[in-house]
């Protein structure tokens, strides 16, 4: 456990080289440290994201959470999230450009060991899965990523034109999946089908399913929080990243 | 769910927000994760002034939202029976946009 850490808002180059803001944290020390990109979910770049980044630093990782809504201005995270939603949200293309920039920022740090993982909750889990297929990460943790599989193809649109599962053959790294059995999106059937596809493609994966948990069971700010399942999920996350980002 | 699936309506309305009363011209409606109400999903409505980007947000349980629909309809039915047509001229012509 690293008690001494640095946490600060930084600037990095996102999609198309546009400079944007992100929150970055790292242990104080010479390293080398592995690193994690944490992708925020649709409701916004909020306090939970910032705390998650600092949590990784406490556990010996450099971590960054990039603000996918930077172009929507400054303000309370929920207000900016609402504004982004009202204007149609960010495209997968922009998300991938921003995430690639966040990864590059981490690799450029002098304490980097050269390994970078990616993680997200909910829509961020979907985006983490997609990023691990379209970019070159070393490990991915998908926490209950909804819409990785798309039941109704009419739900695809110009901003999200392809279901992430359709890129599964290009998955660049081992994947850890954490899911609640009471979740509706993804539901247990979707989780099973995703696992079957990864298995058939010969991918390295670990899927863990929790009884008594639904969606967002890591989120301490919501009634969906489940302390035992969340703590076990964090234990598995640190072990997984510790193994694959060493 | 955590999607960008959203209904959007142009409205002629006022709302009271952080800076006091303001005109609002758009209602953004979605059923997804709320910020405050202690539910996994809620019917969320943002009343927005699209010029200043300020909003007044409401998060309702699904049951509450349906009750509100019923009560709004009831209030309109009884109120319009008394005041029929008196405010129509004050509202600018505009097409309502149910989907976005």
Short mmCIF file of C-alpha atoms in Angstrom, two decimals:
data_model
loop_
_atom_site.label_atom_id
_atom_site.label_comp_id
_atom_site.label_asym_id
_atom_site.label_seq_id
_atom_site.Cartn_x
_atom_site.Cartn_y
_atom_site.Cartn_z
CA UNK A 1 0.00 0.00 0.00
CA UNK A 2 1.38 3.40 -1.02
CA UNK A 3 0.22 5.99 1.48
CA UNK A 4 2.08 8.79 -0.26
CA UNK A 5 0.50 9.61 -3.59
CA UNK A 6 0.08 12.58 -5.90
CA UNK A 7 -3.30 13.41 -7.39
CA UNK A 8 -3.86 16.27 -9.78
CA UNK A 9 -5.83 17.50 -12.76
CA UNK A 10 -3.63 17.43 -15.85
CA UNK A 11 -3.86 18.20 -19.56
CA UNK A 12 -3.34 15.55 -22.21
CA UNK A 13 -3.86 15.28 -25.95
CA UNK A 14 -7.12 13.53 -26.78
CA UNK A 15 -8.92 12.70 -30.01
CA UNK A 16 -7.45 14.51 -33.03
CA UNK A 17 -4.73 15.98 -30.80
CA UNK A 18 -7.13 18.28 -28.95
CA UNK A 19 -5.88 19.17 -25.45
CA UNK A 20 -8.31 18.11 -22.71
CA UNK A 21 -8.41 17.64 -18.96
CA UNK A 22 -8.05 14.46 -16.94
CA UNK A 23 -7.39 13.42 -13.37
CA UNK A 24 -4.07 11.67 -12.78
CA UNK A 25 -2.68 10.02 -9.68
CA UNK A 26 0.47 8.05 -8.95
CA UNK A 27 2.43 6.71 -6.00
CA UNK A 28 5.33 8.85 -4.85
CA UNK A 29 8.48 6.93 -5.67
CA UNK A 30 10.82 6.05 -8.50
CA UNK A 31 8.72 3.20 -9.88
CA UNK A 32 8.58 1.53 -12.26
CA UNK A 33 4.79 1.43 -11.91
CA UNK A 34 2.11 -0.22 -14.05
CA UNK A 35 -0.75 2.03 -15.11
CA UNK A 36 -4.51 2.01 -15.66
CA UNK A 37 -6.86 4.14 -17.76
CA UNK A 38 -10.23 4.43 -16.03
CA UNK A 39 -13.12 5.35 -18.36
CA UNK A 40 -16.06 7.18 -16.80
CA UNK A 41 -19.67 6.22 -17.47
CA UNK A 42 -22.48 8.09 -19.24
CA UNK A 43 -23.70 10.09 -16.18
CA UNK A 44 -20.41 11.90 -16.01
CA UNK A 45 -16.82 12.41 -14.88
CA UNK A 46 -17.68 12.50 -11.21
CA UNK A 47 -16.21 12.05 -7.77
CA UNK A 48 -16.37 8.25 -7.98
CA UNK A 49 -14.02 8.39 -10.98
CA UNK A 50 -11.55 10.63 -9.16
CA UNK A 51 -11.58 8.40 -6.09
CA UNK A 52 -11.10 5.30 -8.23
CA UNK A 53 -7.98 6.81 -9.75
CA UNK A 54 -6.57 7.61 -6.31
CA UNK A 55 -7.42 4.11 -5.15
CA UNK A 56 -5.23 2.67 -7.87
CA UNK A 57 -2.38 4.95 -6.81
CA UNK A 58 -2.67 3.73 -3.23
CA UNK A 59 -2.26 0.21 -4.58
CA UNK A 60 0.86 0.96 -6.59
CA UNK A 61 -0.52 1.92 -9.99
CA UNK A 62 -0.40 5.14 -11.94
CA UNK A 63 -3.93 5.88 -13.09
CA UNK A 64 -5.81 8.41 -15.17
CA UNK A 65 -9.47 9.19 -15.71
CA UNK A 66 -9.92 11.37 -18.76
CA UNK A 67 -12.88 13.67 -19.07
CA UNK A 68 -14.78 12.47 -22.14
CA UNK A 69 -17.09 15.47 -21.75
CA UNK A 70 -14.36 18.14 -21.80
CA UNK A 71 -15.95 19.83 -24.82
CA UNK A 72 -19.21 20.31 -22.90
CA UNK A 73 -17.67 22.86 -20.53
CA UNK A 74 -17.07 23.27 -16.82
CA UNK A 75 -19.55 22.72 -14.02
CA UNK A 76 -21.02 20.07 -11.76
CA UNK A 77 -20.39 16.60 -13.18
CA UNK A 78 -24.09 15.75 -13.29
CA UNK A 79 -24.92 18.98 -15.15
CA UNK A 80 -22.18 18.37 -17.71
CA UNK A 81 -23.30 14.76 -18.06
CA UNK A 82 -26.86 15.92 -18.69
CA UNK A 83 -25.62 18.40 -21.30
CA UNK A 84 -23.60 15.71 -23.07
CA UNK A 85 -26.61 13.39 -23.08
CA UNK A 86 -28.91 16.10 -24.43
CA UNK A 87 -26.51 16.74 -27.29
CA UNK A 88 -26.23 13.07 -28.20
CA UNK A 89 -23.18 12.03 -26.19
CA UNK A 90 -19.70 11.17 -27.39
CA UNK A 91 -19.02 8.84 -30.26
CA UNK A 92 -17.03 5.64 -29.97
CA UNK A 93 -14.52 7.19 -32.35
CA UNK A 94 -13.95 10.17 -30.05
CA UNK A 95 -13.82 7.93 -26.98
CA UNK A 96 -11.15 5.77 -28.62
CA UNK A 97 -9.12 8.83 -29.60
CA UNK A 98 -9.31 10.23 -26.08
CA UNK A 99 -8.51 6.86 -24.52
CA UNK A 100 -5.50 6.39 -26.79
CA UNK A 101 -4.30 9.83 -25.68
CA UNK A 102 -4.76 8.93 -22.01
CA UNK A 103 -2.77 5.72 -22.55
CA UNK A 104 0.00 7.67 -24.28
CA UNK A 105 0.13 10.11 -21.35
CA UNK A 106 0.68 7.23 -18.93
CA UNK A 107 3.36 5.59 -21.06
CA UNK A 108 5.21 8.90 -21.27
CA UNK A 109 5.62 9.14 -17.49
CA UNK A 110 9.18 8.49 -16.35
CA UNK A 111 7.92 6.02 -13.71
CA UNK A 112 6.04 3.90 -16.26
CA UNK A 113 6.90 0.23 -16.61
CA UNK A 114 5.43 0.35 -20.11
CA UNK A 115 2.29 -1.66 -19.26
CA UNK A 116 -1.18 -0.09 -19.31
CA UNK A 117 -4.57 -1.58 -18.51
CA UNK A 118 -8.05 -0.17 -19.01
CA UNK A 119 -11.16 -0.38 -16.84
CA UNK A 120 -14.66 1.03 -16.68
CA UNK A 121 -18.04 0.64 -15.05
CA UNK A 122 -21.33 0.25 -16.91
CA UNK A 123 -21.04 2.16 -20.22
CA UNK A 124 -17.38 2.63 -19.24
CA UNK A 125 -17.12 -1.15 -19.10
CA UNK A 126 -18.45 -1.31 -22.63
CA UNK A 127 -15.95 1.35 -23.67
CA UNK A 128 -13.11 -0.48 -21.89
CA UNK A 129 -14.01 -3.68 -23.77
CA UNK A 130 -14.12 -1.76 -27.04
CA UNK A 131 -10.83 0.01 -26.29
CA UNK A 132 -9.12 -3.31 -25.57
CA UNK A 133 -10.27 -4.54 -28.98
CA UNK A 134 -9.40 -1.43 -30.98
CA UNK A 135 -6.27 -0.27 -29.11
CA UNK A 136 -3.23 -2.12 -27.73
CA UNK A 137 -3.75 -2.51 -24.00
CA UNK A 138 -2.09 -5.09 -21.73
CA UNK A 139 -5.18 -5.99 -19.64
CA UNK A 140 -8.83 -4.94 -19.38
CA UNK A 141 -11.37 -5.05 -16.55
CA UNK A 142 -14.97 -4.85 -17.72
CA UNK A 143 -17.28 -4.09 -14.81
CA UNK A 144 -20.86 -4.91 -15.85
CA UNK A 145 -20.42 -3.28 -19.23
CA UNK A 146 -23.87 -2.91 -20.77
CA UNK A 147 -24.49 -3.13 -24.51
CA UNK A 148 -21.27 -5.06 -25.23
CA UNK A 149 -23.74 -7.36 -26.91
CA UNK A 150 -26.57 -5.55 -28.67
CA UNK A 151 -29.82 -7.52 -28.75
CA UNK A 152 -31.56 -5.18 -31.15
CA UNK A 153 -29.27 -3.97 -33.95
CA UNK A 154 -31.59 -1.00 -34.51
CA UNK A 155 -30.14 0.39 -31.26
CA UNK A 156 -26.84 0.97 -33.08
CA UNK A 157 -26.36 4.46 -34.48
CA UNK A 158 -23.80 6.75 -36.07
CA UNK A 159 -22.02 7.37 -32.77
CA UNK A 160 -22.03 3.73 -31.68
CA UNK A 161 -22.16 1.93 -35.03
CA UNK A 162 -20.78 -1.50 -34.03
CA UNK A 163 -21.47 -3.70 -31.01
CA UNK A 164 -18.16 -4.19 -29.15
CA UNK A 165 -18.61 -7.96 -29.17
CA UNK A 166 -18.25 -7.83 -32.95
CA UNK A 167 -14.63 -6.75 -32.42
CA UNK A 168 -13.91 -9.55 -29.92
CA UNK A 169 -11.60 -11.35 -32.33
CA UNK A 170 -9.31 -8.30 -32.10
CA UNK A 171 -9.18 -8.28 -28.28
CA UNK A 172 -5.58 -7.38 -27.58
CA UNK A 173 -5.18 -8.58 -23.99
CA UNK A 174 -6.52 -10.72 -21.13
CA UNK A 175 -9.92 -9.65 -19.79
CA UNK A 176 -11.45 -9.77 -16.31
CA UNK A 177 -15.25 -9.46 -16.24
CA UNK A 178 -17.20 -8.68 -13.05
CA UNK A 179 -20.98 -9.01 -13.14
CA UNK A 180 -23.98 -9.06 -10.83
CA UNK A 181 -26.43 -11.88 -11.38
CA UNK A 182 -29.38 -9.54 -10.76
CA UNK A 183 -28.27 -7.13 -13.49
CA UNK A 184 -30.59 -6.52 -16.44
CA UNK A 185 -27.97 -4.95 -18.72
CA UNK A 186 -25.93 -7.06 -19.08
CA UNK A 187 -28.15 -9.89 -17.91
CA UNK A 188 -26.71 -13.34 -17.09
CA UNK A 189 -27.59 -14.64 -20.54
CA UNK A 190 -25.60 -11.86 -22.22
CA UNK A 191 -22.68 -12.52 -19.88
CA UNK A 192 -22.78 -16.23 -20.73
CA UNK A 193 -22.88 -15.53 -24.44
CA UNK A 194 -19.98 -13.08 -24.19
CA UNK A 195 -17.96 -15.70 -22.32
CA UNK A 196 -18.79 -18.34 -24.95
CA UNK A 197 -17.53 -16.06 -27.71
CA UNK A 198 -14.29 -15.28 -25.86
CA UNK A 199 -13.78 -18.99 -25.22
CA UNK A 200 -14.42 -19.91 -28.85
CA UNK A 201 -11.88 -17.28 -29.94
CA UNK A 202 -9.27 -18.66 -27.57
CA UNK A 203 -9.02 -15.43 -25.57
CA UNK A 204 -7.62 -15.29 -22.03
CA UNK A 205 -10.49 -14.33 -19.74
CA UNK A 206 -11.77 -14.51 -16.16
CA UNK A 207 -15.48 -13.94 -15.58
CA UNK A 208 -16.86 -13.66 -12.06
CA UNK A 209 -20.56 -13.52 -11.31
CA UNK A 210 -21.93 -12.34 -7.97
CA UNK A 211 -25.18 -13.40 -6.36
CA UNK A 212 -26.98 -10.71 -4.40
CA UNK A 213 -25.63 -7.98 -6.68
CA UNK A 214 -27.06 -6.19 -9.68
CA UNK A 215 -25.71 -3.26 -11.64
CA UNK A 216 -23.09 -0.84 -10.27
CA UNK A 217 -22.31 -2.78 -7.12
CA UNK A 218 -18.95 -0.96 -6.68
CA UNK A 219 -20.64 2.45 -6.45
CA UNK A 220 -20.58 3.48 -2.78
CA UNK A 221 -22.78 6.50 -3.55
CA UNK A 222 -25.78 4.48 -4.78
CA UNK A 223 -28.17 1.95 -3.21
CA UNK A 224 -26.78 -0.64 -5.63
CA UNK A 225 -23.57 -0.82 -3.57
CA UNK A 226 -22.81 -4.29 -2.19
CA UNK A 227 -19.91 -4.22 0.20
CA UNK A 228 -18.87 -7.89 0.17
CA UNK A 229 -19.15 -8.31 -3.58
CA UNK A 230 -17.42 -4.98 -4.21
CA UNK A 231 -14.49 -5.75 -1.94
CA UNK A 232 -14.05 -9.15 -3.55
CA UNK A 233 -14.25 -7.54 -6.98
CA UNK A 234 -11.55 -5.03 -6.05
CA UNK A 235 -9.36 -7.84 -4.73
CA UNK A 236 -9.71 -9.66 -8.04
CA UNK A 237 -9.08 -6.45 -9.98
CA UNK A 238 -5.81 -5.70 -8.20
CA UNK A 239 -4.68 -9.32 -8.55
CA UNK A 240 -5.53 -9.36 -12.28
CA UNK A 241 -3.83 -6.07 -13.09
CA UNK A 242 -0.95 -7.00 -10.77
CA UNK A 243 -0.38 -10.18 -12.79
CA UNK A 244 -0.85 -8.86 -16.32
CA UNK A 245 0.70 -5.41 -15.93
CA UNK A 246 3.83 -6.55 -14.08
CA UNK B 1 -28.73 0.91 -18.70
CA UNK B 2 -26.35 3.84 -19.08
CA UNK B 3 -27.16 4.72 -22.68
CA UNK B 4 -27.71 7.96 -24.52
CA UNK B 5 -31.32 7.03 -25.36
CA UNK B 6 -33.22 10.25 -24.88
CA UNK B 7 -36.53 11.88 -25.69
CA UNK B 8 -36.46 15.60 -26.34
CA UNK B 9 -39.32 18.11 -26.52
CA UNK B 10 -39.37 21.78 -27.43
CA UNK B 11 -41.40 23.60 -24.80
CA UNK B 12 -42.52 27.13 -23.94
CA UNK B 13 -41.97 27.32 -20.21
CA UNK B 14 -40.25 28.90 -17.25
CA UNK B 15 -38.41 27.24 -14.39
CA UNK B 16 -36.65 28.41 -11.27
CA UNK B 17 -33.02 27.37 -11.03
CA UNK B 18 -29.85 28.48 -9.28
CA UNK B 19 -29.98 31.95 -10.78
CA UNK B 20 -33.71 32.46 -10.27
CA UNK B 21 -36.48 32.31 -12.85
CA UNK B 22 -35.51 31.64 -16.43
CA UNK B 23 -37.04 30.70 -19.74
CA UNK B 24 -36.68 27.05 -20.66
CA UNK B 25 -37.13 25.86 -24.21
CA UNK B 26 -36.26 22.18 -24.06
CA UNK B 27 -37.22 19.19 -21.93
CA UNK B 28 -34.81 16.26 -22.07
CA UNK B 29 -36.37 13.04 -20.82
CA UNK B 30 -34.69 9.71 -20.18
CA UNK B 31 -35.08 6.60 -18.07
CA UNK B 32 -31.61 5.76 -16.80
CA UNK B 33 -29.32 6.03 -13.79
CA UNK B 34 -30.22 9.07 -11.66
CA UNK B 35 -27.79 11.23 -9.71
CA UNK B 36 -29.67 11.74 -6.45
CA UNK B 37 -32.83 9.69 -5.92
CA UNK B 38 -31.88 6.37 -4.28
CA UNK B 39 -32.91 4.11 -7.18
CA UNK B 40 -30.93 2.26 -9.84
CA UNK B 41 -33.06 3.78 -12.58
CA UNK B 42 -35.38 6.76 -12.64
CA UNK B 43 -37.40 8.88 -15.04
CA UNK B 44 -35.24 11.97 -15.34
CA UNK B 45 -36.36 15.27 -16.80
CA UNK B 46 -34.04 18.20 -17.46
CA UNK B 47 -35.74 21.52 -18.18
CA UNK B 48 -33.09 23.38 -20.15
CA UNK B 49 -32.40 26.92 -21.29
CA UNK B 50 -30.47 26.07 -24.43
CA UNK B 51 -28.83 29.51 -24.60
CA UNK B 52 -27.29 29.49 -21.13
CA UNK B 53 -27.20 25.66 -20.79
CA UNK B 54 -28.68 26.02 -17.29
CA UNK B 55 -31.08 23.26 -16.29
CA UNK B 56 -33.59 22.37 -13.64
CA UNK B 57 -33.45 18.64 -13.04
CA UNK B 58 -36.11 16.31 -11.66
CA UNK B 59 -35.68 12.61 -10.92
CA UNK B 60 -38.83 10.50 -10.44
CA UNK B 61 -39.51 6.88 -9.65
CA UNK B 62 -41.36 5.15 -12.50
CA UNK B 63 -44.50 4.95 -10.35
CA UNK B 64 -44.24 8.64 -9.51
CA UNK B 65 -43.73 9.56 -13.14
CA UNK B 66 -46.89 7.71 -14.17
CA UNK B 67 -48.82 9.35 -11.36
CA UNK B 68 -47.52 12.73 -12.49
CA UNK B 69 -48.63 12.06 -16.08
CA UNK B 70 -52.11 11.24 -14.77
CA UNK B 71 -52.25 14.32 -12.55
CA UNK B 72 -51.00 16.65 -15.28
CA UNK B 73 -53.65 15.35 -17.62
CA UNK B 74 -56.29 15.75 -14.93
CA UNK B 75 -55.20 19.31 -14.13
CA UNK B 76 -55.20 20.23 -17.82
CA UNK B 77 -58.64 18.72 -18.38
CA UNK B 78 -60.25 20.54 -15.48
CA UNK B 79 -58.28 23.78 -15.95
CA UNK B 80 -58.87 24.05 -19.68
CA UNK B 81 -62.58 23.52 -19.17
CA UNK B 82 -62.58 26.80 -17.23
CA UNK B 83 -59.89 28.78 -19.05
CA UNK B 84 -60.24 27.33 -22.55
CA UNK B 85 -58.30 29.28 -25.14
CA UNK B 86 -57.34 32.17 -22.90
CA UNK B 87 -53.56 31.48 -23.06
CA UNK B 88 -53.27 30.02 -26.55
CA UNK B 89 -52.38 33.34 -28.14
CA UNK B 90 -49.50 33.89 -25.73
CA UNK B 91 -47.57 30.82 -26.83
CA UNK B 92 -45.41 31.14 -29.93
CA UNK B 93 -46.08 28.75 -32.78
CA UNK B 94 -43.67 25.86 -32.66
CA UNK B 95 -43.64 22.24 -33.65
CA UNK B 96 -43.20 19.80 -30.81
CA UNK B 97 -40.33 17.43 -31.37
CA UNK B 98 -41.07 14.15 -29.55
CA UNK B 99 -37.94 12.32 -30.58
CA UNK B 100 -34.31 13.26 -30.87
#
